[in-house]
mmCIF file of C-alpha atoms and ligand atoms in Angstrom:
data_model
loop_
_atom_site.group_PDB
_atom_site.id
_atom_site.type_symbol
_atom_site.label_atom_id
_atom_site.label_comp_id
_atom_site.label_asym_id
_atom_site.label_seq_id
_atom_site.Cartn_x
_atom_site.Cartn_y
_atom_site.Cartn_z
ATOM 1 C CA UNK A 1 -4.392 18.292 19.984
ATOM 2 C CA UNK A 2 -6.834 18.261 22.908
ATOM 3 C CA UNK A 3 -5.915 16.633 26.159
ATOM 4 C CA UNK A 4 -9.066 15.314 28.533
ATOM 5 C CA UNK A 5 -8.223 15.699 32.071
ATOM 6 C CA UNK A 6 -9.545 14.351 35.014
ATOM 7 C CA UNK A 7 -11.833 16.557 37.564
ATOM 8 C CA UNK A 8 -10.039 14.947 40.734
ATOM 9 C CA UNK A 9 -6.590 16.555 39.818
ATOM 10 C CA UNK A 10 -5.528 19.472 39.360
ATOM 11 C CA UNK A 11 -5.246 20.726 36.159
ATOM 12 C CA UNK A 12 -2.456 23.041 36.295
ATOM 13 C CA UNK A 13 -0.328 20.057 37.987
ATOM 14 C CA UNK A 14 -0.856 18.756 34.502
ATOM 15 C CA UNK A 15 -0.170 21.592 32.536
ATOM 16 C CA UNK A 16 3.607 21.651 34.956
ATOM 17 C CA UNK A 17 3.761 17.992 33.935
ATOM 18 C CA UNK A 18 2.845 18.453 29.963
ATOM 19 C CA UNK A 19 5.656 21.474 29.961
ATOM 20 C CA UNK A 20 8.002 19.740 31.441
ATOM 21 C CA UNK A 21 7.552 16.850 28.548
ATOM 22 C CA UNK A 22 7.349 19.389 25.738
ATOM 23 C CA UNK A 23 9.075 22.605 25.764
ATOM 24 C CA UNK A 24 8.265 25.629 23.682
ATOM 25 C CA UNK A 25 4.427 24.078 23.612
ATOM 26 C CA UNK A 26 1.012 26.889 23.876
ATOM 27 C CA UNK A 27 -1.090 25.339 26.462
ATOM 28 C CA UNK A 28 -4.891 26.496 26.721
ATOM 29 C CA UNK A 29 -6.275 25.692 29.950
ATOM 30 C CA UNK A 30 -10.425 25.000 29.648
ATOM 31 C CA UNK A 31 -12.424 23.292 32.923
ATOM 32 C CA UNK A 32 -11.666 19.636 31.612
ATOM 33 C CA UNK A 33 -9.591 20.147 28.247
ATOM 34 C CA UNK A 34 -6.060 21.458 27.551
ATOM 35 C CA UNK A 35 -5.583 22.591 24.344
ATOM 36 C CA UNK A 36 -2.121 22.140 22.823
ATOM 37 C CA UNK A 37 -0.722 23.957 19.938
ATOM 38 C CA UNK A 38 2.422 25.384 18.774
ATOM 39 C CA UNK A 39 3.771 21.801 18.383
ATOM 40 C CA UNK A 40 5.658 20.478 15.038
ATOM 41 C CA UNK A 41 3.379 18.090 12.934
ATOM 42 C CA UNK A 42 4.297 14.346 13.140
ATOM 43 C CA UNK A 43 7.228 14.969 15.768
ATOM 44 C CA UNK A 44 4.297 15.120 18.317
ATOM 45 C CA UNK A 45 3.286 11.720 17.964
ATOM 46 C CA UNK A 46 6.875 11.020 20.037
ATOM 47 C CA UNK A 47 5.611 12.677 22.812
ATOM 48 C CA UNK A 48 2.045 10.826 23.312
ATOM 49 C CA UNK A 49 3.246 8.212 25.205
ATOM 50 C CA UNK A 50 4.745 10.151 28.271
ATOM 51 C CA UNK A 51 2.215 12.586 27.845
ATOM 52 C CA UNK A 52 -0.986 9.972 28.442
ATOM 53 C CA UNK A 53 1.057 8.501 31.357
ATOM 54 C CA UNK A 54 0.758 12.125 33.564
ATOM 55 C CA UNK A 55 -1.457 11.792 36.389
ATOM 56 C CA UNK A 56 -4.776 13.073 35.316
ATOM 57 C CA UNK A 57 -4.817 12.330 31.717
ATOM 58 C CA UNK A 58 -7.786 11.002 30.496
ATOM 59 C CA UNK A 59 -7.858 10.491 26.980
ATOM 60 C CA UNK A 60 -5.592 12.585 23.924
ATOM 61 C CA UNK A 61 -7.802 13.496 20.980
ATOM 62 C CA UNK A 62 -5.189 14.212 17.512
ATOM 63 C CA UNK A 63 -5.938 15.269 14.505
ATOM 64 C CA UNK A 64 -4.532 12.677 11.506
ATOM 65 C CA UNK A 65 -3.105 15.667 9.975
ATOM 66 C CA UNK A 66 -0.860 16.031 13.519
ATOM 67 C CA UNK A 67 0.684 12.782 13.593
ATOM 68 C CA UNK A 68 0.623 12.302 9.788
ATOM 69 C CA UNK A 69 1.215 15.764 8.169
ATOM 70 C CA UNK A 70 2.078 14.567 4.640
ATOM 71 C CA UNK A 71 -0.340 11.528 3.540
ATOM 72 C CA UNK A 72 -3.089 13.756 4.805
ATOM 73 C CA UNK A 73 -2.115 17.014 3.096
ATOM 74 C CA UNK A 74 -0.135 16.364 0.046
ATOM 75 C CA UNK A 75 -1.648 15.260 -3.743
ATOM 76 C CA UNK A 76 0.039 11.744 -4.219
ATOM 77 C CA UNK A 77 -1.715 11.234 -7.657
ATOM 78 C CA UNK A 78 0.992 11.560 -11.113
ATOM 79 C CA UNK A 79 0.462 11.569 -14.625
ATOM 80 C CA UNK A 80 3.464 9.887 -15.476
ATOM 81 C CA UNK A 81 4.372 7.048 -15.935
ATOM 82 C CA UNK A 82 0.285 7.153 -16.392
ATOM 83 C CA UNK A 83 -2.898 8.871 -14.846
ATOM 84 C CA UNK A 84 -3.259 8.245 -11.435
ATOM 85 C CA UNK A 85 -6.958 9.539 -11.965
ATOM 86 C CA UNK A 86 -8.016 7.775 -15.157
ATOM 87 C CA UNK A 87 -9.171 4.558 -14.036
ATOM 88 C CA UNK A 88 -6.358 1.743 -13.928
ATOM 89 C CA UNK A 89 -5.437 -1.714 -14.235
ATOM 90 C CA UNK A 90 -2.303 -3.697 -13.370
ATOM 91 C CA UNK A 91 -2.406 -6.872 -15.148
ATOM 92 C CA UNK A 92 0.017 -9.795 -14.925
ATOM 93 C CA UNK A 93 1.480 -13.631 -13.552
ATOM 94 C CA UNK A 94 1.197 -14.082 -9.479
ATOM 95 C CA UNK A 95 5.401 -14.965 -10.399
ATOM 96 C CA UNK A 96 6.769 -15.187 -13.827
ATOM 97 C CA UNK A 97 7.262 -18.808 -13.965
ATOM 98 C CA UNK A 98 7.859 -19.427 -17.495
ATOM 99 C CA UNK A 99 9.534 -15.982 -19.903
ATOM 100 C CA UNK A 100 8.280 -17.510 -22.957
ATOM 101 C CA UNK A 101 4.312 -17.670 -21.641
ATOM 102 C CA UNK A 102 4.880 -14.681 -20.100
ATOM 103 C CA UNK A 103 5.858 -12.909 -23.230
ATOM 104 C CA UNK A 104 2.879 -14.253 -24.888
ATOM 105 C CA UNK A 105 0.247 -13.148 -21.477
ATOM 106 C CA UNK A 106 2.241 -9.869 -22.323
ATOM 107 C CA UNK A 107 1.053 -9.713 -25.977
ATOM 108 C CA UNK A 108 -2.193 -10.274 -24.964
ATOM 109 C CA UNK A 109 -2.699 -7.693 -22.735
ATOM 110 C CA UNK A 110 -0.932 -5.083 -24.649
ATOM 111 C CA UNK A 111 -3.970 -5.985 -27.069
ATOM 112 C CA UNK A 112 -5.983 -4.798 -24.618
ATOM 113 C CA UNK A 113 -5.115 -1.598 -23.736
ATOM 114 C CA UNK A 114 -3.598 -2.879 -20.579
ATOM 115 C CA UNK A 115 -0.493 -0.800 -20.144
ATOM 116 C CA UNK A 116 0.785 -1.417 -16.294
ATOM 117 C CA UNK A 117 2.031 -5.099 -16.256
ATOM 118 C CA UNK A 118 2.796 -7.528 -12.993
ATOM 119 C CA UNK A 119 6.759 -8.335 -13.740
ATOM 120 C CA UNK A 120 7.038 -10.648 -10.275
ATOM 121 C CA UNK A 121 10.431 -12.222 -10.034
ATOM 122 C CA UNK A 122 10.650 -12.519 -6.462
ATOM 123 C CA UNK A 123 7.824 -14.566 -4.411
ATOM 124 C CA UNK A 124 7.649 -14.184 -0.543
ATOM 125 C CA UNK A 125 6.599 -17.605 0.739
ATOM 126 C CA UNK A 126 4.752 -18.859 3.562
ATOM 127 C CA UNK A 127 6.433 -22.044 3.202
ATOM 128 C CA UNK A 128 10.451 -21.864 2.889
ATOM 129 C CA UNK A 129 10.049 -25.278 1.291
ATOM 130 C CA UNK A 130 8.103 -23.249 -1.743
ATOM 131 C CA UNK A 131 9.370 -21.866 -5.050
ATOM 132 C CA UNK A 132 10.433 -18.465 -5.028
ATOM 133 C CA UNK A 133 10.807 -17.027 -8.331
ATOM 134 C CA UNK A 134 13.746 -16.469 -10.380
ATOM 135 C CA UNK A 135 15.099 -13.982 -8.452
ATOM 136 C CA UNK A 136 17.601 -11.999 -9.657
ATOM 137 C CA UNK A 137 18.566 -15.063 -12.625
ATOM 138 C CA UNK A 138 15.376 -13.941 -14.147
ATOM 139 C CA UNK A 139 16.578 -9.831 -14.884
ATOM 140 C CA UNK A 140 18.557 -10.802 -18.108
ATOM 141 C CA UNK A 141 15.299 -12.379 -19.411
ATOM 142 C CA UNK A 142 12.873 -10.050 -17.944
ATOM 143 C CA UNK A 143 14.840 -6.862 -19.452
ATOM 144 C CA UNK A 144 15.184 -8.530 -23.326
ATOM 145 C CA UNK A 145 11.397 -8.465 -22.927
ATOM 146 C CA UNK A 146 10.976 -5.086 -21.140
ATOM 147 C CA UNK A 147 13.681 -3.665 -24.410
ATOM 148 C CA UNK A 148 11.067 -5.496 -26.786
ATOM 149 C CA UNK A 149 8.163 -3.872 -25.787
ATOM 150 C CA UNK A 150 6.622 -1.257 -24.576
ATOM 151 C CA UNK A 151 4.862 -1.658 -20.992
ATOM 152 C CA UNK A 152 5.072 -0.166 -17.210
ATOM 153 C CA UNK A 153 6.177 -3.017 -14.922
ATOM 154 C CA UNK A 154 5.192 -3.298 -11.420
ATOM 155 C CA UNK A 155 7.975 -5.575 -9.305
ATOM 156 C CA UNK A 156 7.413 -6.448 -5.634
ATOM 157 C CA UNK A 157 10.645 -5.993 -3.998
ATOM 158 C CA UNK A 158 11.861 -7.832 -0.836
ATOM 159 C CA UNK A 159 14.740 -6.468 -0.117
ATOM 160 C CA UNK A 160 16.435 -3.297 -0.346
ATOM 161 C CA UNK A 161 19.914 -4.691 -1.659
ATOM 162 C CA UNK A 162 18.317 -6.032 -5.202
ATOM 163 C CA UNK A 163 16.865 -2.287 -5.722
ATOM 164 C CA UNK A 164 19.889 -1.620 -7.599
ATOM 165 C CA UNK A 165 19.718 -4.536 -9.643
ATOM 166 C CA UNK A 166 16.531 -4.340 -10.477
ATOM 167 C CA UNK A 167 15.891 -0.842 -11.017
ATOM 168 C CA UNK A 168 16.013 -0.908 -15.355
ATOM 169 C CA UNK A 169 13.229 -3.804 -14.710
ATOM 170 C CA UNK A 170 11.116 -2.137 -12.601
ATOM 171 C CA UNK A 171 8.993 1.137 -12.990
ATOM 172 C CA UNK A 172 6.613 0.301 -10.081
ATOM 173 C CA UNK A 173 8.393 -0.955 -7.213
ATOM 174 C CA UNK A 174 5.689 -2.769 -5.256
ATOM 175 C CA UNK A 175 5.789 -3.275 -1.141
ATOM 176 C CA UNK A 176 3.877 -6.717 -0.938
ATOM 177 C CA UNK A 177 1.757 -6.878 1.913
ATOM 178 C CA UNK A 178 3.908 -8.522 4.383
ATOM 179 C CA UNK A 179 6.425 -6.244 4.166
ATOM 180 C CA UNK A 180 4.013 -3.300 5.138
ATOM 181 C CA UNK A 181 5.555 -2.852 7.894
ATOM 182 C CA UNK A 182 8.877 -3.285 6.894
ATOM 183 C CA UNK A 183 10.563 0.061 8.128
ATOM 184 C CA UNK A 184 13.778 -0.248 6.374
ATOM 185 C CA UNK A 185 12.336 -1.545 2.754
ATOM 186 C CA UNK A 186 10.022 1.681 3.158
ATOM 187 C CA UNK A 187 12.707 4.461 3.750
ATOM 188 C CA UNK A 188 14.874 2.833 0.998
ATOM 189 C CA UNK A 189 12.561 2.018 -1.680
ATOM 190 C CA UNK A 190 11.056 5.563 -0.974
ATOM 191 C CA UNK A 191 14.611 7.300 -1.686
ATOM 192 C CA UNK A 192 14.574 6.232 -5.224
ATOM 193 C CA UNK A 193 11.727 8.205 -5.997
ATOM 194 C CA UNK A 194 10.433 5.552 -8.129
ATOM 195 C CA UNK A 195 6.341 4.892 -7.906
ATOM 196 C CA UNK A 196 5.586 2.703 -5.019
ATOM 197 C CA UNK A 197 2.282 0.527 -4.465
ATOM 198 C CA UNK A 198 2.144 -0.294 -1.074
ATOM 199 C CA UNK A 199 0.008 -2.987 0.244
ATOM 200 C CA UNK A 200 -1.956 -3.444 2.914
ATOM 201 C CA UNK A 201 -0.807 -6.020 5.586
ATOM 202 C CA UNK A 202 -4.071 -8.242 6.351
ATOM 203 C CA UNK A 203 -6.048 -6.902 9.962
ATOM 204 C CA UNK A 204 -3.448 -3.964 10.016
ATOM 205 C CA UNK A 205 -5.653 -0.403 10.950
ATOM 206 C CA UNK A 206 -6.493 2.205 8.028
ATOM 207 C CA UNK A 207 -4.030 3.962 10.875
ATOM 208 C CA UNK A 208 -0.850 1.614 10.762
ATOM 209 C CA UNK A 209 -1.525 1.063 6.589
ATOM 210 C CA UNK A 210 -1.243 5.199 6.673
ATOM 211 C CA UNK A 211 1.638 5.477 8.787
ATOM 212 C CA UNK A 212 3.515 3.425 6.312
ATOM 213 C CA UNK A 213 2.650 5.628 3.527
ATOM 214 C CA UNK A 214 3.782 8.590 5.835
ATOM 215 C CA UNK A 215 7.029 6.663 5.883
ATOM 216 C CA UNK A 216 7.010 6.583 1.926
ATOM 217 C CA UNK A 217 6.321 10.230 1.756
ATOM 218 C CA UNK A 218 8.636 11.032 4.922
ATOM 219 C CA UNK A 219 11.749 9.732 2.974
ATOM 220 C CA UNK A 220 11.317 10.846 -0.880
ATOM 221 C CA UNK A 221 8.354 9.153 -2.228
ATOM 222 C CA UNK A 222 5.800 11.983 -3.972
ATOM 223 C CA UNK A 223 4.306 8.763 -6.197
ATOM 224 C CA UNK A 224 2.295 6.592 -4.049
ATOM 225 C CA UNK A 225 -0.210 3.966 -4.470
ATOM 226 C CA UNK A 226 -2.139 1.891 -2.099
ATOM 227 C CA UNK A 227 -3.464 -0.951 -2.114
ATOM 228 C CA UNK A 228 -6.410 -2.699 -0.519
ATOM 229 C CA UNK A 229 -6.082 -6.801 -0.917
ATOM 230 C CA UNK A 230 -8.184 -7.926 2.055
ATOM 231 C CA UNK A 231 -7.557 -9.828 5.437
ATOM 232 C CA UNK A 232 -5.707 -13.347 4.853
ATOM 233 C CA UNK A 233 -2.948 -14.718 3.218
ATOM 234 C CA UNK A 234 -3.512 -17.613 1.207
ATOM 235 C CA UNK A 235 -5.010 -20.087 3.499
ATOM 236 C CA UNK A 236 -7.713 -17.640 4.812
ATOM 237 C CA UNK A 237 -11.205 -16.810 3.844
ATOM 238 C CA UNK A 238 -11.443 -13.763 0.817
ATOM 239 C CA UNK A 239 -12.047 -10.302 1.837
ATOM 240 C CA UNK A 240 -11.956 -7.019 1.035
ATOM 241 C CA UNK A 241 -11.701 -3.963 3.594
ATOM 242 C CA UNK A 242 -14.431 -1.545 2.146
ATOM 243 C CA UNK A 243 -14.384 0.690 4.544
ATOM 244 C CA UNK A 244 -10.530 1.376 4.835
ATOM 245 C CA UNK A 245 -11.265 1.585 0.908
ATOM 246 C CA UNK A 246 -13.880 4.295 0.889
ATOM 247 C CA UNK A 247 -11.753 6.427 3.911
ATOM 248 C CA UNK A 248 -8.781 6.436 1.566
ATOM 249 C CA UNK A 249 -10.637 7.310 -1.510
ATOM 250 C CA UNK A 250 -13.065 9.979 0.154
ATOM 251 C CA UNK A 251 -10.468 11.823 2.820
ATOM 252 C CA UNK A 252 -6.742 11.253 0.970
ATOM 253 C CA UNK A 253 -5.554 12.537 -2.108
ATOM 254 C CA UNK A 254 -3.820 9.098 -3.058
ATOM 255 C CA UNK A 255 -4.489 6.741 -5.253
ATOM 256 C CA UNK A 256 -5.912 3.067 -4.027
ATOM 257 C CA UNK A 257 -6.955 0.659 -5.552
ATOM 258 C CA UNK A 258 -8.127 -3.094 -4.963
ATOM 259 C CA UNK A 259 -6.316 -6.440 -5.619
ATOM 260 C CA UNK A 260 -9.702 -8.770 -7.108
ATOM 261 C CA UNK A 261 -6.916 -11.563 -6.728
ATOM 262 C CA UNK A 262 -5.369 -11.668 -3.368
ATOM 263 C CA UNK A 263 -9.043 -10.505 -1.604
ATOM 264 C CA UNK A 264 -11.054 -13.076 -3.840
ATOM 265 C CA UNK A 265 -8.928 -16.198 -3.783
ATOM 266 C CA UNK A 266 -10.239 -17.574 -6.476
ATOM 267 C CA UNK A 267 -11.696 -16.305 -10.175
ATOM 268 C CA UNK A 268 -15.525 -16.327 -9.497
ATOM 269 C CA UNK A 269 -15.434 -14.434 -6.608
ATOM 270 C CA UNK A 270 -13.054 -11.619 -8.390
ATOM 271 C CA UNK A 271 -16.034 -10.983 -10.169
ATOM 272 C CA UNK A 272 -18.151 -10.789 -7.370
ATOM 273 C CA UNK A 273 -15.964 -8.072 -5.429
ATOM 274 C CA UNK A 274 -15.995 -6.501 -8.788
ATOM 275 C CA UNK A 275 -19.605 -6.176 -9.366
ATOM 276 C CA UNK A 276 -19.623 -4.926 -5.775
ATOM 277 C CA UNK A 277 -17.414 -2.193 -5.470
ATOM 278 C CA UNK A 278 -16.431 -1.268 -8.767
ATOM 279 C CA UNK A 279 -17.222 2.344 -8.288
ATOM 280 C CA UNK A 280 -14.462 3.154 -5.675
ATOM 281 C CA UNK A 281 -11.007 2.189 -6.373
ATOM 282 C CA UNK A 282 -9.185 4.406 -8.356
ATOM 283 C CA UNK A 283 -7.913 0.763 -9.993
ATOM 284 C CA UNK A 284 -7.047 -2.703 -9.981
ATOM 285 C CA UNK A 285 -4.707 -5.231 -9.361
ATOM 286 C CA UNK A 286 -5.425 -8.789 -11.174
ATOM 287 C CA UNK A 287 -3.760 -12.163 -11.739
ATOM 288 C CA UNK A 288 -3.669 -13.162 -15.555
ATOM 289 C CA UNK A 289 -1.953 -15.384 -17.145
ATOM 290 C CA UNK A 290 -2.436 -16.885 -20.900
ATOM 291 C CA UNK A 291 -2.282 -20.593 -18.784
ATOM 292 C CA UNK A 292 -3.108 -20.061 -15.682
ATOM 293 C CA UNK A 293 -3.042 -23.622 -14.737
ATOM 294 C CA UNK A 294 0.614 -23.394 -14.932
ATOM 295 C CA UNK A 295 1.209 -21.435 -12.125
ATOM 296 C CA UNK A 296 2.874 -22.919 -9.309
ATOM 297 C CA UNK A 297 1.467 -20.194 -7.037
ATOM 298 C CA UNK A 298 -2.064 -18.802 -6.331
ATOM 299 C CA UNK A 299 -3.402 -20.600 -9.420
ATOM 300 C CA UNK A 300 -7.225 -20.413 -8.571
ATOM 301 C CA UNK A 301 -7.017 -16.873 -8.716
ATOM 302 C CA UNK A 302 -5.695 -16.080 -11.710
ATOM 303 C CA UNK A 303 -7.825 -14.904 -14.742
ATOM 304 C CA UNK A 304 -7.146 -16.438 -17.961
ATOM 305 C CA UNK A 305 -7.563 -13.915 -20.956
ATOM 306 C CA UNK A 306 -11.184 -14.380 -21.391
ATOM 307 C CA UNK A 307 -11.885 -14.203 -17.540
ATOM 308 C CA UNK A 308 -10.064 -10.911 -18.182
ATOM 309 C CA UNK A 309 -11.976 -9.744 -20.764
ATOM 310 C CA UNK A 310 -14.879 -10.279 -19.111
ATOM 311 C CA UNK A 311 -13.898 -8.342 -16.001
ATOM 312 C CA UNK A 312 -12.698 -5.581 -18.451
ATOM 313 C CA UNK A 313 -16.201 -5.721 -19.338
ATOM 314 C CA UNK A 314 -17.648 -5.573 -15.611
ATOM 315 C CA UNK A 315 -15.491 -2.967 -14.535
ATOM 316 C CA UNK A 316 -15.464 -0.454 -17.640
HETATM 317 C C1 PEP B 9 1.469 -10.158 -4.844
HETATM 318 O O1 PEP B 9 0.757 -9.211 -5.210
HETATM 319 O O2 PEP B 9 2.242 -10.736 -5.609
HETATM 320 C C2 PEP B 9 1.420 -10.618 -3.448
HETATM 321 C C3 PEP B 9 2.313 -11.464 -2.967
HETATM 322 O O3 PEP B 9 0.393 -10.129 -2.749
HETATM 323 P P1 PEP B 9 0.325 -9.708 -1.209
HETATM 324 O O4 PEP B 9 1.609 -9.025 -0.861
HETATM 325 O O5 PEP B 9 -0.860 -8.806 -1.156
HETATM 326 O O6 PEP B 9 0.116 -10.971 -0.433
HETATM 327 MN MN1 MN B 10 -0.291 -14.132 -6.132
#
């Protein structure tokens, strides 16, 4: 950590000031810069605030591997329940709506090779007026199916006192995107140990979206998997974050990879983003149903089975 100081003060008022805010710390005093070391990794980033509030102190440069010591060191890739590093698809109903048409989506995409399955039976809504998935009614169903077959289902989970109840249902436990920042969710989904896809909240920095992960890793979590799904909820224009993408994949050794549905809105333009940027992501997240029509949520941008064969095709 490197602290810019001011030339008007004097810099060994600030170096009193600094010690006084962090004991035990190695301060090395240059003409404009102190140089702080000795510190414990992530516990720093308690300190900042105080610290850039001393008389004096210009600017604090950190490292990401200071305020974030285990998304930016550790391998978060696994092998089982499948290769993180072989690319990837997760395949499946925005909500199971109907268990009978989902069992027959599920058939279909077992035929293709598609092994990681969307199992949504809780919806967050923007509208509390909306329908918001079976809930907990649907497990019964949902685990005859999951005892019938044999598949790796990914479950968004809302809130940490179904984890339990859920927890023969779900392999994956996904952290939808408005619950990014949902401290509590984190620590206690985390402490299962169970693979977790975290999404990224819409306008929230490659910083915050990391942080959370931290979080993740910080409480028991050694699977991780990110998620980039753009800048709106479902009103909003489609978008994808490429940059935050390419960071992730090029400085992080965790898996990310894209939701074509939630960034693309609607089916043409999940070929478009996949066209684009199908070289990066170490996956992909996509709506499919066998009727998507059907769907009382997000139904323009789900893929029917030959939209999905086709983007099998594109992204192969
Ligand atoms: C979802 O994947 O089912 C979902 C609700 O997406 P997001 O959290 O990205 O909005
Ligand atoms: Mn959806």
């Amino acid at each position: 950590m490197k602290i810019l100081i001011s030339r008007k003060i004097d810099i060994r008022e600030v170096e009193k000031n600094i010690k006084k805010i962090i004991p035990n710390i190695n301060l090395t005093l240059n003409k404009e810069t102190i140089e702080v070391s000795g510190f414990k990794k992530g516990v720093i980033y308690d300190y900042i605030p105080r610290i850039k509030a001393i008389p004096g102190v210009k600017k604090i440069d950190l490292e990401i591997n200071e305020i974030m010591p285990l998304i930016s060191e550790k391998n978060f890739h696994f092998n089982k329940p499948f290769k993180t590093k072989e690319k990837f698809i997760i395949a499946g109903p925005c909500v199971i709506n109907d268990f009978n048409e989902f069992r027959e989506t599920l058939i279909e995409l077992i035929n293709l090779g598609i092994k990681t399955v969307r199992t949504p039976l809780f919806k967050p809504r923007t509208s509390p007026y909306t329908w918001e998935g079976f809930g907990l009614k649907g497990v019964k169903n949902l685990r005859e199916i999951k005892n019938e077959f044999d598949f790796i289902s990914v479950m968004e989970i809302l809130d940490v006192r179904v984890i339990e109840k859920v927890f023969d249902v779900c392999d994956i436990i996904q952290i939808g995107a408005r619950n990014m920042r949902n401290y509590i969710l984190l620590k206690e989904t985390a402490k299962t140990k169970r693979p977790i896809l975290l999404k990224r909240h819409p306008h929230s920095s490659l910083r915050e979206f990391l942080f959370s992960a931290e979080y993740l890793a910080k409480y028991g979590a050694t699977k991780i998997i990110l998620c980039e799904r753009g800048d709106s909820f479902s009103d909003g224009d489609s978008s994808l974050n490429i940059d935050i993408l390419k960071r992730i994949k090029e400085d992080f050794k965790i898996p990310i990879i894209v939701d074509l549905s939630h960034a693309a809105k609607n089916t043409r333009r999940i070929f478009y983003f996949a066209k684009k940027i199908k070289q990066i992501p170490h996956g992909f997240m996509v709506e499919v149903s066998k009727n998507p029509s059907s769907s009382p949520t997000d139904t323009n941008q789900i893929l029917n089975i030959e939209g999905l064969k086709k983007l099998l095709e594109i992204i192969k």
